[in-house]
CSV table of C-alpha atoms in Angstrom, one decimal:
chain,number,residue,atom,x,y,z
I,1,MET,CA,8.2,-44.6,1.4
I,2,GLU,CA,9.7,-41.7,3.4
I,3,GLU,CA,7.1,-39.6,5.1
I,4,THR,CA,7.0,-35.9,4.4
I,5,ALA,CA,7.7,-33.7,7.4
I,6,PRO,CA,4.7,-31.7,8.6
I,7,THR,CA,4.5,-28.0,7.9
I,8,ARG,CA,6.0,-26.0,10.8
I,9,ILE,CA,4.0,-23.0,12.0
I,10,LEU,CA,5.1,-20.3,14.4
I,11,LEU,CA,1.9,-19.0,16.1
I,12,VAL,CA,2.5,-15.7,17.9
I,13,ASP,CA,-0.5,-14.2,19.9
I,14,ASP,CA,-0.7,-12.9,23.4
I,15,GLU,CA,-4.3,-14.1,23.9
I,16,PRO,CA,-4.2,-17.7,25.2
I,17,THR,CA,-7.9,-18.1,24.7
I,18,LEU,CA,-7.3,-17.8,21.0
I,19,ARG,CA,-3.8,-19.1,20.6
I,20,GLU,CA,-4.2,-22.4,22.5
I,21,PRO,CA,-7.4,-23.7,20.8
I,22,LEU,CA,-6.1,-22.5,17.4
I,23,ALA,CA,-2.8,-24.4,17.9
I,24,GLU,CA,-4.8,-27.5,18.8
I,25,TYR,CA,-6.9,-27.2,15.7
I,26,LEU,CA,-3.9,-26.7,13.4
I,27,ALA,CA,-2.2,-29.7,15.0
I,28,GLY,CA,-5.3,-31.7,14.2
I,29,GLN,CA,-5.0,-30.6,10.6
I,30,GLY,CA,-1.5,-32.1,10.4
I,31,PHE,CA,0.7,-29.0,11.1
I,32,ALA,CA,3.5,-28.8,13.7
I,33,VAL,CA,2.8,-25.7,15.8
I,34,ARG,CA,5.1,-23.8,18.1
I,35,GLU,CA,3.2,-21.3,20.3
I,36,ALA,CA,4.7,-17.9,21.4
I,37,GLU,CA,2.9,-15.5,23.6
I,38,HIS,CA,4.9,-12.4,22.5
I,39,ALA,CA,7.6,-11.4,20.0
I,40,THR,CA,10.4,-12.1,22.5
I,41,ALA,CA,9.3,-15.7,22.8
I,42,ALA,CA,9.0,-15.9,19.0
I,43,ARG,CA,12.6,-14.6,18.5
I,44,THR,CA,13.8,-17.2,21.1
I,45,ALA,CA,12.1,-20.0,19.2
I,46,LEU,CA,13.7,-18.8,16.0
I,47,GLU,CA,17.1,-19.2,17.4
I,48,THR,CA,16.7,-23.0,17.8
I,49,GLU,CA,14.0,-24.0,15.4
I,50,SER,CA,13.1,-23.4,11.7
I,51,PHE,CA,9.6,-22.7,10.5
I,52,ASP,CA,7.7,-22.7,7.2
I,53,ILE,CA,5.3,-19.9,8.0
I,54,ALA,CA,4.4,-17.5,10.8
I,55,LEU,CA,1.0,-16.4,12.1
I,56,LEU,CA,1.2,-13.1,13.9
I,57,ASP,CA,-1.0,-10.9,16.0
I,58,ILE,CA,-0.4,-7.2,15.6
I,59,MET,CA,-1.3,-5.7,19.0
I,60,MET,CA,1.0,-7.4,21.6
I,61,PRO,CA,2.8,-6.1,24.7
I,62,GLY,CA,6.3,-5.1,23.9
I,63,GLU,CA,7.4,-5.5,20.3
I,64,ASP,CA,4.3,-5.5,18.1
I,65,GLY,CA,3.6,-7.8,15.2
I,66,LEU,CA,4.5,-5.2,12.5
I,67,SER,CA,8.0,-5.0,13.8
I,68,LEU,CA,8.3,-8.8,14.1
I,69,CYS,CA,6.9,-9.2,10.6
I,70,ARG,CA,9.7,-6.9,9.2
I,71,HIS,CA,12.3,-9.1,10.9
I,72,LEU,CA,10.7,-12.4,9.7
I,73,VAL,CA,10.4,-11.2,6.1
I,74,GLU,CA,13.7,-9.4,5.7
I,75,ALA,CA,16.0,-11.4,7.9
I,76,ARG,CA,14.4,-14.9,7.9
I,77,ARG,CA,12.5,-14.7,4.5
I,78,LEU,CA,9.6,-16.4,6.3
I,79,PRO,CA,6.1,-16.0,4.9
I,80,VAL,CA,3.7,-14.2,7.3
I,81,ILE,CA,-0.1,-14.2,7.8
I,82,PHE,CA,-1.4,-11.6,10.2
I,83,LEU,CA,-4.2,-12.6,12.6
I,84,THR,CA,-5.6,-9.5,14.2
I,85,ALA,CA,-8.7,-7.6,15.4
I,86,ARG,CA,-7.5,-4.5,13.6
I,87,GLY,CA,-9.4,-4.5,10.3
I,88,GLU,CA,-8.9,-0.9,9.2
I,89,ALA,CA,-7.6,-0.5,5.6
I,90,THR,CA,-4.6,1.5,6.8
I,91,ASP,CA,-3.5,-1.4,9.1
I,92,ARG,CA,-3.9,-3.9,6.3
I,93,ILE,CA,-1.9,-1.8,3.9
I,94,VAL,CA,0.9,-1.3,6.3
I,95,GLY,CA,1.1,-5.0,6.9
I,96,LEU,CA,1.2,-5.8,3.2
I,97,GLU,CA,3.8,-3.2,2.5
I,98,LEU,CA,6.0,-4.7,5.1
I,99,GLY,CA,5.9,-7.9,3.1
I,100,ALA,CA,3.1,-10.0,4.8
I,101,ASP,CA,1.6,-12.6,2.5
I,102,ASP,CA,-2.0,-12.4,3.8
I,103,TYR,CA,-4.2,-10.8,6.5
I,104,LEU,CA,-7.1,-12.4,8.4
I,105,VAL,CA,-9.3,-10.3,10.7
I,106,LYS,CA,-10.5,-11.8,14.0
I,107,PRO,CA,-12.9,-13.5,14.5
I,108,PHE,CA,-12.2,-15.9,11.6
I,109,GLU,CA,-13.2,-19.4,10.6
I,110,PRO,CA,-10.2,-21.8,11.3
I,111,ARG,CA,-10.9,-23.7,8.1
I,112,GLU,CA,-10.4,-20.4,6.1
I,113,LEU,CA,-7.0,-20.0,7.9
I,114,VAL,CA,-5.9,-23.5,6.9
I,115,ALA,CA,-6.9,-22.8,3.3
I,116,ARG,CA,-4.9,-19.5,3.3
I,117,ILE,CA,-1.9,-21.2,4.9
I,118,ARG,CA,-1.9,-23.8,2.1
I,119,THR,CA,-2.4,-21.2,-0.6
I,120,VAL,CA,0.6,-19.1,0.7
I,121,LEU,CA,2.9,-22.2,0.9
I,122,ARG,CA,1.8,-23.4,-2.5
I,123,ARG,CA,2.5,-20.0,-4.0
I,124,ILE,CA,6.1,-19.8,-2.6
I,125,GLY,CA,6.8,-23.5,-3.4
I,126,ARG,CA,6.7,-25.0,0.1
I,127,GLY,CA,4.6,-27.8,1.3
I,128,ALA,CA,4.8,-29.7,-2.0
I,129,ASP,CA,5.7,-33.4,-2.5
I,130,ALA,CA,9.3,-34.4,-3.2
I,131,GLY,CA,8.9,-34.3,-7.0
I,132,MET,CA,7.3,-30.9,-7.0
I,133,GLN,CA,10.0,-29.6,-4.6
I,134,ALA,CA,12.8,-30.8,-6.9
I,135,GLN,CA,11.1,-29.1,-9.9
I,136,ALA,CA,10.5,-25.9,-7.9
I,137,GLN,CA,14.2,-25.9,-6.9
I,138,ALA,CA,15.4,-26.3,-10.5
I,139,GLU,CA,13.1,-23.5,-11.6
I,140,ALA,CA,14.2,-21.3,-8.7
I,141,HIS,CA,17.9,-21.8,-9.7
I,142,ALA,CA,17.1,-20.6,-13.2
I,143,GLU,CA,15.2,-17.6,-11.7
I,144,ASP,CA,18.3,-16.6,-9.7
I,145,ARG,CA,19.8,-15.0,-12.8
I,146,PRO,CA,20.0,-11.2,-12.4
I,147,TYR,CA,17.8,-8.8,-14.4
I,148,GLU,CA,19.3,-5.9,-16.3
I,149,PHE,CA,17.4,-2.9,-17.7
I,150,GLU,CA,18.7,0.6,-18.8
I,151,GLY,CA,22.0,0.0,-17.0
I,152,TRP,CA,20.3,-1.1,-13.8
I,153,ARG,CA,20.8,-4.6,-12.3
I,154,LEU,CA,18.5,-6.5,-9.9
I,155,ASP,CA,20.0,-9.6,-8.3
I,156,PRO,CA,17.0,-11.7,-7.1
I,157,LEU,CA,19.1,-14.1,-5.0
I,158,LYS,CA,20.7,-11.3,-3.0
I,159,ARG,CA,17.7,-8.9,-3.4
I,160,LYS,CA,20.2,-6.3,-4.4
I,161,LEU,CA,19.5,-3.4,-6.7
I,162,THR,CA,22.4,-1.4,-8.3
I,163,ASP,CA,22.1,1.7,-10.4
I,164,PRO,CA,24.0,2.3,-13.7
I,165,GLU,CA,27.0,3.6,-11.7
I,166,GLY,CA,27.2,0.4,-9.7
I,167,VAL,CA,25.9,2.0,-6.5
I,168,THR,CA,23.6,-0.2,-4.4
I,169,VAL,CA,20.1,1.3,-4.0
I,170,PRO,CA,18.3,0.1,-0.8
I,171,ILE,CA,15.0,-1.6,-1.7
I,172,SER,CA,12.3,-2.9,0.6
I,173,THR,CA,10.7,-6.3,0.4
I,174,ALA,CA,7.5,-4.9,-1.1
I,175,GLU,CA,9.4,-2.8,-3.6
I,176,PHE,CA,11.6,-5.8,-4.6
I,177,ARG,CA,8.5,-7.9,-5.3
I,178,LEU,CA,6.8,-5.1,-7.3
I,179,LEU,CA,9.9,-4.4,-9.4
I,180,ARG,CA,10.4,-8.1,-10.1
I,181,ALA,CA,6.8,-8.4,-11.2
I,182,PHE,CA,7.4,-5.6,-13.8
I,183,LEU,CA,10.7,-7.2,-14.9
I,184,ASP,CA,9.0,-10.5,-15.5
I,185,HIS,CA,6.4,-8.8,-17.7
I,186,PRO,CA,8.2,-6.0,-19.5
I,187,ARG,CA,6.1,-3.8,-21.8
I,188,ALA,CA,2.9,-5.6,-20.7
I,189,VAL,CA,0.0,-3.6,-19.2
I,190,LEU,CA,-0.5,-4.8,-15.6
I,191,ASP,CA,-3.6,-3.6,-13.8
I,192,ARG,CA,-3.7,-3.2,-10.0
I,193,ASP,CA,-5.5,-6.5,-9.5
I,194,ARG,CA,-2.9,-8.4,-11.4
I,195,LEU,CA,0.0,-6.7,-9.7
I,196,LEU,CA,-1.5,-7.4,-6.3
I,197,ASP,CA,-2.0,-11.0,-7.2
I,198,MET,CA,1.6,-11.3,-8.3
I,199,VAL,CA,3.0,-9.4,-5.4
I,200,GLN,CA,0.9,-10.4,-2.5
I,201,GLY,CA,-1.5,-13.1,-3.6
I,202,ARG,CA,-5.3,-13.1,-4.2
I,203,SER,CA,-6.1,-12.1,-0.7
I,204,ALA,CA,-4.8,-8.6,-1.3
I,205,HIS,CA,-7.0,-7.7,-4.2
I,206,LEU,CA,-8.9,-5.0,-2.2
I,207,PHE,CA,-5.9,-2.9,-1.4
I,208,ASP,CA,-5.4,-0.9,-4.6
I,209,ARG,CA,-3.8,2.0,-2.7
I,210,ALA,CA,-0.9,-0.3,-1.6
I,211,VAL,CA,0.1,-0.7,-5.2
I,212,ASP,CA,0.0,3.0,-6.0
I,213,ASN,CA,2.0,3.8,-2.9
I,214,GLN,CA,4.7,1.3,-3.7
I,215,ILE,CA,4.9,2.4,-7.3
I,216,SER,CA,5.5,6.0,-6.2
I,217,ARG,CA,8.3,4.8,-3.9
I,218,LEU,CA,9.8,2.6,-6.5
I,219,ARG,CA,9.8,5.5,-9.1
I,220,ARG,CA,11.7,7.7,-6.6
I,221,LYS,CA,14.4,5.1,-6.7
I,222,ILE,CA,14.8,4.2,-10.4
I,223,GLU,CA,13.4,7.2,-12.3
I,224,THR,CA,15.5,10.2,-13.2
I,225,ASP,CA,12.4,12.5,-13.0
I,226,THR,CA,9.3,11.1,-11.2
I,227,ARG,CA,7.2,13.8,-12.7
I,228,GLU,CA,7.9,12.4,-16.2
I,229,PRO,CA,8.7,8.7,-15.6
I,230,GLN,CA,10.3,6.8,-18.4
I,231,LEU,CA,10.4,3.3,-16.9
I,232,ILE,CA,7.1,2.7,-15.0
I,233,LEU,CA,4.4,4.3,-17.1
I,234,THR,CA,0.8,4.9,-16.0
I,235,VAL,CA,-1.7,3.5,-18.5
I,236,ARG,CA,-4.9,5.5,-18.3
I,237,GLY,CA,-7.7,3.2,-17.2
I,238,GLY,CA,-5.4,0.2,-17.5
I,239,GLY,CA,-2.8,0.2,-14.8
I,240,TYR,CA,1.0,0.3,-15.3
I,241,ARG,CA,3.5,-0.7,-17.9
I,242,PHE,CA,7.3,-1.3,-17.6
I,243,ALA,CA,8.7,0.4,-20.7
I,244,ALA,CA,12.3,-0.7,-20.7
I,245,ASN,CA,13.9,-3.7,-22.3
I,246,VAL,CA,14.8,-6.4,-19.8
I,247,SER,CA,17.5,-9.1,-20.1
I,248,ARG,CA,18.7,-11.9,-17.8
I,249,THR,CA,22.4,-12.5,-17.2
I,250,SER,CA,24.4,-15.4,-15.9
I,251,VAL,CA,25.0,-15.6,-12.2
I,252,THR,CA,28.6,-14.6,-11.6
I,253,ALA,CA,30.7,-15.7,-8.6
I,254,THR,CA,31.7,-13.1,-6.1
I,255,SER,CA,34.5,-13.3,-3.6
């Protein structure tokens, strides 16, 4: 039987007293770990290697972890877990809004980190056996079909949002995830906890404000009048509801 390749982790932290023993522990858990002492070293590693997930510190000399996270999520589509001593709610919200999948405050229990890594990989369909990967790929192909609502179109493969006039509307990773959650559950009332679970995973359940902020930004992009929204409605005491009809269309080839 062919052996499954180990999960590849990019560990970026400027503190060797934390990075080195953590890398050794993760290797002992069966992961393949590449260490980087700063963002520049991480970007160099990305030029020659591929990874399944990145673990990032925020406060580093030079480029910080938030900037590197934006690059990893938007350009590399790599899941990210922050490992940082900065535990304030604002920092957590900023990290999640940039598209990070989880957030662990130092000091932490290494076993908890391993559990969170596996949860993130399981949620995005990585780290499964061959049969599960094949099934996930087939499901992902079906999910590549664009969404259409009220003349708008969201292409999940290209992460491209176009308005009824065919004009591309820039959309962040967090906004894309939130909009897709609504489009997958049209007319259903989604409370903040459920939205956070669908958009960021269970670890983000404390950050209600992140959902409200992203919904405000999303409304500014797809609503005609944000003071009287017609698409994303607020349900008193319940959360939010996407009020438009949603359809899925065939993927069309483009030149």
